[in-house]
Amino acid sequence: MGNCRARWHRGYEYQKRRLQECVQKINELQDDTFQQILTFVYDFKVSQSPGVSVEEALQDLQISTGLEDNILLMAIKTLSHVFKRALKFIMKPTRCQVDLTKVLGFEEKKAEAFIKHWIRVQKPILDNLETESGQTNELQDITWNLEVDLSSEAREKEKTPVGVIQMKTLAGDLVLLKNDHTRRSHPGIGQSQKILTFPERLKGTIVEKWANYWKQLLLDYQEVIVGVGKDAREKPLKATIIASLCGGLYYCSQNNPDEENFLEKLRQYQNAMSLVHESLHNPASKEHLLMVERSHNSGQLRRLSLGVISFMWLDDFSKETATYRATCSYLKPEWSTFHRRIIDTGFLGQWWNFRRKMTDYDINY
């Protein structure tokens, strides 16, 4: 038993080496020649197409390729064996391509050509297996219709197309595609939409693709604007509320005070306090100004902006401090106690705690 297994293994290795040698010679062939031999092998060796004499087809193949008899016969026999070998990968073409390149030694280009040809000729067989009647799922017939309902109000210039596409395969399966998505005609009724045209030398280039991209982008934005306008006319109260909220948020964001504005307020209040005698200074205002000034000088002031509102808060260290306690992430201020660090709130162009503290800065009681 051991001797038989060893002889079988030696025979298998010899056939494998012989096959790899033939594959190396096939790799030297031109791509067109390889494709012609590939088609011939499948038509007359694998599928055995009737109606054409094999001898005549072989003679025509030899004339068209210009190969010697021994080279041509070697390529035909090798590809015939490869087709039989590929049967075990009929459902896994990717693994078949790996087998061709890694095991047999085919070039990537020729292996890819073989796989494409293999998939093309095997697809009808797989389609037949998927249908109960055994017929192919190739497209046999297609019909379509388009219904357009125009609105009664000319000012809206709206149309709602309902497109229906019905496809039928040879197996009798019906595929129905229906699109009832409402679209609006951007140009008015009776108007024609401008079409970008390019000279022949620019067609298919990046210039045409770039122009078409921006054109489509503008059309999409135009459709959104038209849709928003129509919805606003249908629901004016909702549109008014949303517009008011959006306008209010925009106004708040434009008047969101920054750190420079905070420091400017600090200088203004300091100048105002300097014009008043110390005996008239409000202690609360004086202490608040002193605290803010010291925090600014030590570099502990920080600003947190939320787009429409800002907070001035105090950090433990300056940004320039590089000690371990200042740089360790575990010792950073916690969000749970962050509200205790806030010293002012900026909203609508005002720092409200500053304004409250400095209301009666010149009244000492």
Coordinates of C-alpha atoms in Angstrom, one line a residue:
M1 CA 0.0 0.0 0.0
G2 CA 2.8 2.4 0.9
N3 CA 4.6 1.7 -2.5
C4 CA 1.4 2.4 -4.4
R5 CA 0.9 5.6 -2.6
A6 CA 4.4 6.7 -3.3
R7 CA 4.2 5.9 -7.0
W8 CA 0.9 7.8 -7.2
H9 CA 2.5 10.8 -5.5
R10 CA 5.5 10.7 -7.8
G11 CA 3.2 10.5 -10.8
Y12 CA 1.1 13.4 -9.6
E13 CA 4.2 15.6 -9.0
Y14 CA 5.4 14.7 -12.5
Q15 CA 2.1 15.7 -14.1
K16 CA 2.0 18.9 -12.1
R17 CA 5.6 19.9 -13.2
R18 CA 4.7 19.0 -16.8
L19 CA 1.6 21.1 -16.6
Q20 CA 3.5 24.0 -15.2
E21 CA 6.0 23.8 -18.0
C22 CA 3.3 23.9 -20.6
V23 CA 1.7 26.9 -18.7
Q24 CA 5.0 28.8 -18.9
K25 CA 5.0 28.3 -22.7
I26 CA 1.4 29.5 -22.9
N27 CA 2.4 32.6 -20.9
E28 CA 4.7 33.5 -23.8
L29 CA 1.8 33.7 -26.3
Q30 CA 0.2 36.9 -27.4
D31 CA -3.0 37.9 -25.7
D32 CA -5.0 37.7 -28.9
T33 CA -3.5 34.3 -29.7
F34 CA -4.3 33.1 -26.2
Q35 CA -7.9 34.3 -26.5
Q36 CA -8.4 32.5 -29.9
I37 CA -7.1 29.2 -28.5
L38 CA -9.2 29.6 -25.4
T39 CA -12.4 30.1 -27.5
F40 CA -11.5 27.1 -29.7
V41 CA -10.9 24.8 -26.8
Y42 CA -14.2 25.6 -25.2
D43 CA -16.2 25.4 -28.4
F44 CA -14.8 22.2 -29.7
K45 CA -13.3 20.4 -26.7
V46 CA -15.5 21.3 -23.8
S47 CA -19.0 22.2 -25.1
Q48 CA -18.4 20.3 -28.5
S49 CA -20.4 22.8 -30.6
P50 CA -22.1 21.0 -33.5
G51 CA -22.3 22.3 -37.1
V52 CA -18.6 23.1 -37.7
S53 CA -15.9 20.6 -38.5
V54 CA -13.1 20.4 -35.9
E55 CA -10.5 19.9 -38.6
E56 CA -11.5 23.0 -40.5
A57 CA -11.7 25.1 -37.3
L58 CA -8.2 23.8 -36.2
Q59 CA -6.8 24.6 -39.6
D60 CA -8.2 28.1 -39.5
L61 CA -6.9 28.5 -35.9
Q62 CA -3.4 27.5 -37.0
I63 CA -3.5 30.0 -39.9
S64 CA -4.7 32.9 -37.8
T65 CA -2.3 32.3 -34.9
G66 CA 0.7 31.3 -37.0
L67 CA 1.9 28.8 -34.4
E68 CA 3.8 25.6 -35.0
D69 CA 1.9 22.3 -34.8
N70 CA 3.5 21.1 -31.6
I71 CA 3.1 24.4 -29.8
L72 CA -0.6 24.7 -30.9
L73 CA -1.5 21.1 -29.9
M74 CA 0.3 21.6 -26.5
A75 CA -1.7 24.7 -25.8
I76 CA -5.0 23.0 -26.8
K77 CA -4.3 20.0 -24.6
T78 CA -3.2 22.2 -21.7
L79 CA -6.2 24.4 -21.8
S80 CA -8.5 21.4 -22.2
H81 CA -7.1 20.1 -18.9
V82 CA -7.4 23.5 -17.3
F83 CA -11.1 23.6 -18.2
K84 CA -11.7 20.2 -16.7
R85 CA -9.7 21.3 -13.6
A86 CA -11.9 24.4 -13.3
L87 CA -15.1 22.4 -13.0
K88 CA -14.5 22.0 -9.2
F89 CA -14.4 25.8 -8.9
I90 CA -17.6 26.4 -10.9
M91 CA -19.3 28.2 -8.0
K92 CA -16.1 29.9 -6.8
P93 CA -14.3 31.8 -9.7
T94 CA -12.1 33.7 -7.3
R95 CA -10.6 30.4 -6.0
C96 CA -10.2 29.2 -9.6
Q97 CA -8.2 32.3 -10.4
V98 CA -5.9 31.7 -7.3
D99 CA -5.4 28.1 -8.5
L100 CA -4.4 29.3 -12.0
T101 CA -1.9 31.8 -10.7
K102 CA -0.5 30.3 -7.5
V103 CA -0.5 26.6 -8.4
L104 CA -0.3 26.4 -12.2
G105 CA 1.7 29.5 -12.7
F106 CA -0.5 31.5 -15.2
E107 CA 0.2 35.2 -15.6
E108 CA -2.4 37.5 -13.9
K109 CA -3.5 38.8 -17.3
K110 CA -4.1 35.4 -18.8
A111 CA -5.7 34.0 -15.7
E112 CA -8.1 37.0 -15.7
A113 CA -8.9 36.4 -19.3
F114 CA -9.6 32.7 -18.6
I115 CA -11.9 33.6 -15.6
K116 CA -13.8 36.2 -17.7
H117 CA -14.4 33.7 -20.5
W118 CA -15.3 31.0 -17.9
I119 CA -17.9 33.2 -16.2
R120 CA -19.4 34.2 -19.5
V121 CA -19.9 30.7 -20.8
Q122 CA -21.0 29.3 -17.4
K123 CA -23.5 32.0 -16.5
P124 CA -26.4 30.6 -18.7
I125 CA -25.9 27.2 -17.1
L126 CA -26.1 28.6 -13.6
D127 CA -29.2 30.6 -14.6
N128 CA -30.8 27.4 -15.9
L129 CA -30.1 25.7 -12.5
E130 CA -31.8 28.6 -10.7
T131 CA -35.2 28.2 -12.5
E132 CA -37.7 25.4 -12.0
S133 CA -38.5 25.2 -15.7
G134 CA -34.8 25.0 -16.7
Q135 CA -35.1 28.1 -18.9
T136 CA -32.6 30.9 -18.8
N137 CA -33.3 34.2 -17.0
E138 CA -32.1 36.3 -19.9
L139 CA -34.2 39.4 -20.6
Q140 CA -36.8 38.7 -23.2
D141 CA -39.1 41.7 -23.3
I142 CA -39.4 45.2 -21.7
T143 CA -42.2 47.7 -21.7
W144 CA -42.5 51.1 -20.0
N145 CA -45.0 53.9 -19.6
L146 CA -44.9 57.4 -18.0
E147 CA -47.9 59.2 -16.5
V148 CA -47.7 62.9 -15.8
D149 CA -50.2 64.8 -13.7
L150 CA -50.0 68.6 -14.0
S151 CA -51.2 70.8 -11.1
S152 CA -54.2 73.1 -11.6
E153 CA -52.3 76.1 -10.3
A154 CA -50.0 77.5 -12.9
R155 CA -47.9 79.2 -10.3
E156 CA -46.7 76.0 -8.8
K157 CA -45.6 74.5 -12.1
E158 CA -45.4 71.1 -10.6
K159 CA -45.6 67.7 -12.2
T160 CA -45.7 64.3 -10.7
P161 CA -44.4 61.5 -13.0
V162 CA -45.2 57.9 -12.3
G163 CA -42.8 55.7 -14.3
V164 CA -43.4 52.0 -14.7
I165 CA -40.9 49.6 -16.2
Q166 CA -41.9 46.0 -16.7
M167 CA -39.3 43.4 -17.7
K168 CA -39.9 39.7 -18.6
T169 CA -37.3 37.0 -18.7
L170 CA -37.3 33.8 -20.8
A171 CA -38.2 31.9 -17.7
G172 CA -41.5 33.8 -17.4
D173 CA -40.5 35.9 -14.4
L174 CA -41.8 39.4 -14.3
V175 CA -39.7 42.3 -12.9
L176 CA -41.7 45.5 -12.2
L177 CA -40.0 48.8 -11.3
K178 CA -42.2 51.7 -10.3
N179 CA -41.2 55.2 -9.5
D180 CA -43.8 57.6 -8.1
H181 CA -41.3 60.0 -6.5
T182 CA -42.5 63.6 -6.8
R183 CA -40.2 65.8 -8.8
R184 CA -40.6 69.4 -9.7
S185 CA -39.8 70.9 -13.0
H186 CA -37.2 73.6 -12.4
P187 CA -37.9 75.6 -15.5
G188 CA -41.5 76.7 -15.9
I189 CA -43.9 74.8 -18.1
G190 CA -43.2 75.5 -21.7
Q191 CA -39.6 76.4 -20.9
S192 CA -36.6 74.3 -21.9
Q193 CA -33.8 73.5 -19.6
K194 CA -30.4 74.5 -20.8
I195 CA -28.1 71.6 -21.7
L196 CA -24.3 71.9 -21.5
T197 CA -22.6 71.1 -24.8
F198 CA -18.9 70.6 -25.3
P199 CA -16.8 70.3 -28.4
E200 CA -15.7 66.8 -29.4
R201 CA -12.2 67.3 -28.1
L202 CA -13.5 68.0 -24.5
K203 CA -16.1 65.2 -24.4
G204 CA -15.3 62.5 -21.9
T205 CA -12.5 64.6 -20.4
I206 CA -12.3 65.9 -16.8
V207 CA -13.6 69.3 -18.0
E208 CA -17.0 67.8 -19.0
K209 CA -17.2 65.6 -15.9
W210 CA -16.4 68.6 -13.7
A211 CA -19.0 70.8 -15.4
N212 CA -21.7 68.1 -15.2
Y213 CA -21.0 67.5 -11.5
W214 CA -21.5 71.2 -10.6
K215 CA -24.5 71.4 -12.9
Q216 CA -26.1 68.4 -11.1
L217 CA -25.2 69.9 -7.7
L218 CA -26.9 73.2 -8.6
L219 CA -30.0 71.3 -9.8
D220 CA -30.2 69.4 -6.5
Y221 CA -30.0 72.6 -4.5
Q222 CA -32.5 74.3 -6.7
E223 CA -34.9 71.3 -6.2
V224 CA -34.5 71.6 -2.4
I225 CA -35.2 75.3 -2.5
V226 CA -38.3 74.8 -4.6
G227 CA -39.5 72.1 -2.2
V228 CA -39.0 74.2 0.8
G229 CA -40.9 77.1 -0.8
K230 CA -43.8 74.8 -1.6
D231 CA -43.9 73.3 1.9
A232 CA -43.8 76.8 3.3
R233 CA -46.9 77.8 1.3
E234 CA -48.8 74.7 2.4
K235 CA -47.9 75.0 6.1
P236 CA -47.3 78.7 6.8
L237 CA -47.4 78.5 10.6
K238 CA -44.9 75.7 10.8
A239 CA -42.7 77.5 8.3
T240 CA -42.9 80.7 10.3
I241 CA -41.9 78.9 13.5
I242 CA -39.0 77.1 11.9
A243 CA -37.8 80.3 10.1
S244 CA -38.0 82.2 13.4
L245 CA -35.9 79.6 15.2
C246 CA -33.4 79.4 12.4
G247 CA -33.2 83.2 12.3
G248 CA -32.8 83.5 16.0
L249 CA -30.1 80.9 16.1
Y250 CA -28.3 82.7 13.3
Y251 CA -28.6 86.0 15.1
C252 CA -27.3 84.5 18.3
S253 CA -24.3 82.9 16.6
Q254 CA -23.4 86.2 14.9
N255 CA -23.6 88.0 18.3
N256 CA -21.8 85.3 20.3
P257 CA -19.1 87.2 22.3
D258 CA -15.5 86.0 22.2
E259 CA -12.6 86.2 24.6
E260 CA -11.4 89.5 23.1
N261 CA -14.8 91.0 23.8
F262 CA -14.6 89.8 27.4
L263 CA -11.1 91.4 27.8
E264 CA -12.4 94.6 26.2
K265 CA -15.3 94.7 28.8
L266 CA -12.7 94.2 31.5
R267 CA -10.7 97.2 30.4
Q268 CA -13.8 99.3 30.1
Y269 CA -15.0 98.5 33.6
Q270 CA -11.5 99.1 35.0
N271 CA -11.3 102.5 33.3
A272 CA -14.8 103.3 34.7
M273 CA -13.7 102.3 38.2
S274 CA -10.6 104.4 38.0
L275 CA -12.7 107.5 37.6
V276 CA -14.5 106.9 40.9
H277 CA -12.9 107.5 44.3
E278 CA -12.0 104.4 46.1
S279 CA -14.3 105.3 49.0
L280 CA -17.2 104.9 46.6
H281 CA -16.2 101.6 45.0
N282 CA -18.7 98.8 45.4
P283 CA -16.8 96.0 47.2
A284 CA -18.4 93.2 45.1
S285 CA -17.6 95.0 41.8
K286 CA -14.0 95.7 43.0
E287 CA -13.4 92.1 44.1
H288 CA -14.8 90.7 40.9
L289 CA -12.6 92.9 38.7
L290 CA -9.6 92.0 40.8
M291 CA -10.3 88.3 40.5
V292 CA -10.8 88.5 36.7
E293 CA -7.6 90.6 36.3
R294 CA -5.5 88.1 38.3
S295 CA -6.9 85.1 36.4
H296 CA -6.1 86.8 33.1
N297 CA -2.6 87.7 34.2
S298 CA -1.9 84.1 35.4
G299 CA -3.3 82.7 32.1
Q300 CA -6.1 80.7 33.7
L301 CA -8.9 82.3 31.7
R302 CA -10.6 79.9 29.2
R303 CA -13.5 80.3 26.8
L304 CA -15.9 77.6 25.9
S305 CA -18.1 78.4 22.8
L306 CA -21.3 76.4 22.0
G307 CA -22.0 78.4 18.8
V308 CA -24.8 80.6 20.2
I309 CA -23.5 81.0 23.7
S310 CA -20.1 81.2 25.4
F311 CA -18.7 80.5 28.9
M312 CA -15.7 82.0 30.5
W313 CA -14.2 79.6 33.1
L314 CA -11.1 79.2 35.2
D315 CA -8.5 76.5 34.6
D316 CA -6.1 75.3 37.3
F317 CA -3.0 76.3 35.3
S318 CA -1.8 78.4 32.5
K319 CA -1.5 77.0 29.0
E320 CA 2.3 77.5 29.2
T321 CA 2.6 75.4 32.4
A322 CA 4.3 72.0 31.6
T323 CA 4.3 70.3 35.0
Y324 CA 3.0 66.8 35.5
R325 CA -0.1 68.0 37.3
A326 CA -0.9 70.5 34.5
T327 CA -0.5 67.9 31.7
C328 CA -1.8 64.7 33.2
S329 CA -5.2 63.9 31.6
Y330 CA -6.5 62.3 34.8
L331 CA -6.1 65.6 36.7
K332 CA -7.9 67.7 34.2
P333 CA -11.1 69.5 35.4
E334 CA -14.1 67.2 35.5
W335 CA -17.4 67.9 33.7
S336 CA -19.4 67.1 36.8
T337 CA -17.8 70.1 38.6
F338 CA -17.4 72.3 35.6
H339 CA -20.3 74.6 36.5
R340 CA -18.4 75.8 39.5
R341 CA -15.5 77.1 37.4
I342 CA -17.8 79.3 35.2
I343 CA -17.3 83.0 36.0
D344 CA -19.4 84.5 33.2
T345 CA -21.9 83.7 30.4
G346 CA -21.8 85.4 27.0
F347 CA -25.0 85.7 25.1
L348 CA -26.3 88.2 22.5
G349 CA -23.2 90.3 22.7
Q350 CA -23.2 90.7 26.5
W351 CA -21.3 89.1 29.4
W352 CA -24.2 88.9 31.8
N353 CA -22.3 88.3 35.1
F354 CA -20.0 91.2 34.4
R355 CA -23.0 93.4 33.6
R356 CA -24.7 92.3 36.9
K357 CA -21.6 92.8 39.0
M358 CA -20.8 96.2 37.6
T359 CA -24.4 97.7 37.7
D360 CA -23.8 99.8 40.8
Y361 CA -20.0 99.8 40.9
D362 CA -19.9 103.4 42.3
I363 CA -22.2 102.8 45.3
N364 CA -20.4 101.7 48.4
Y365 CA -22.9 100.0 50.6

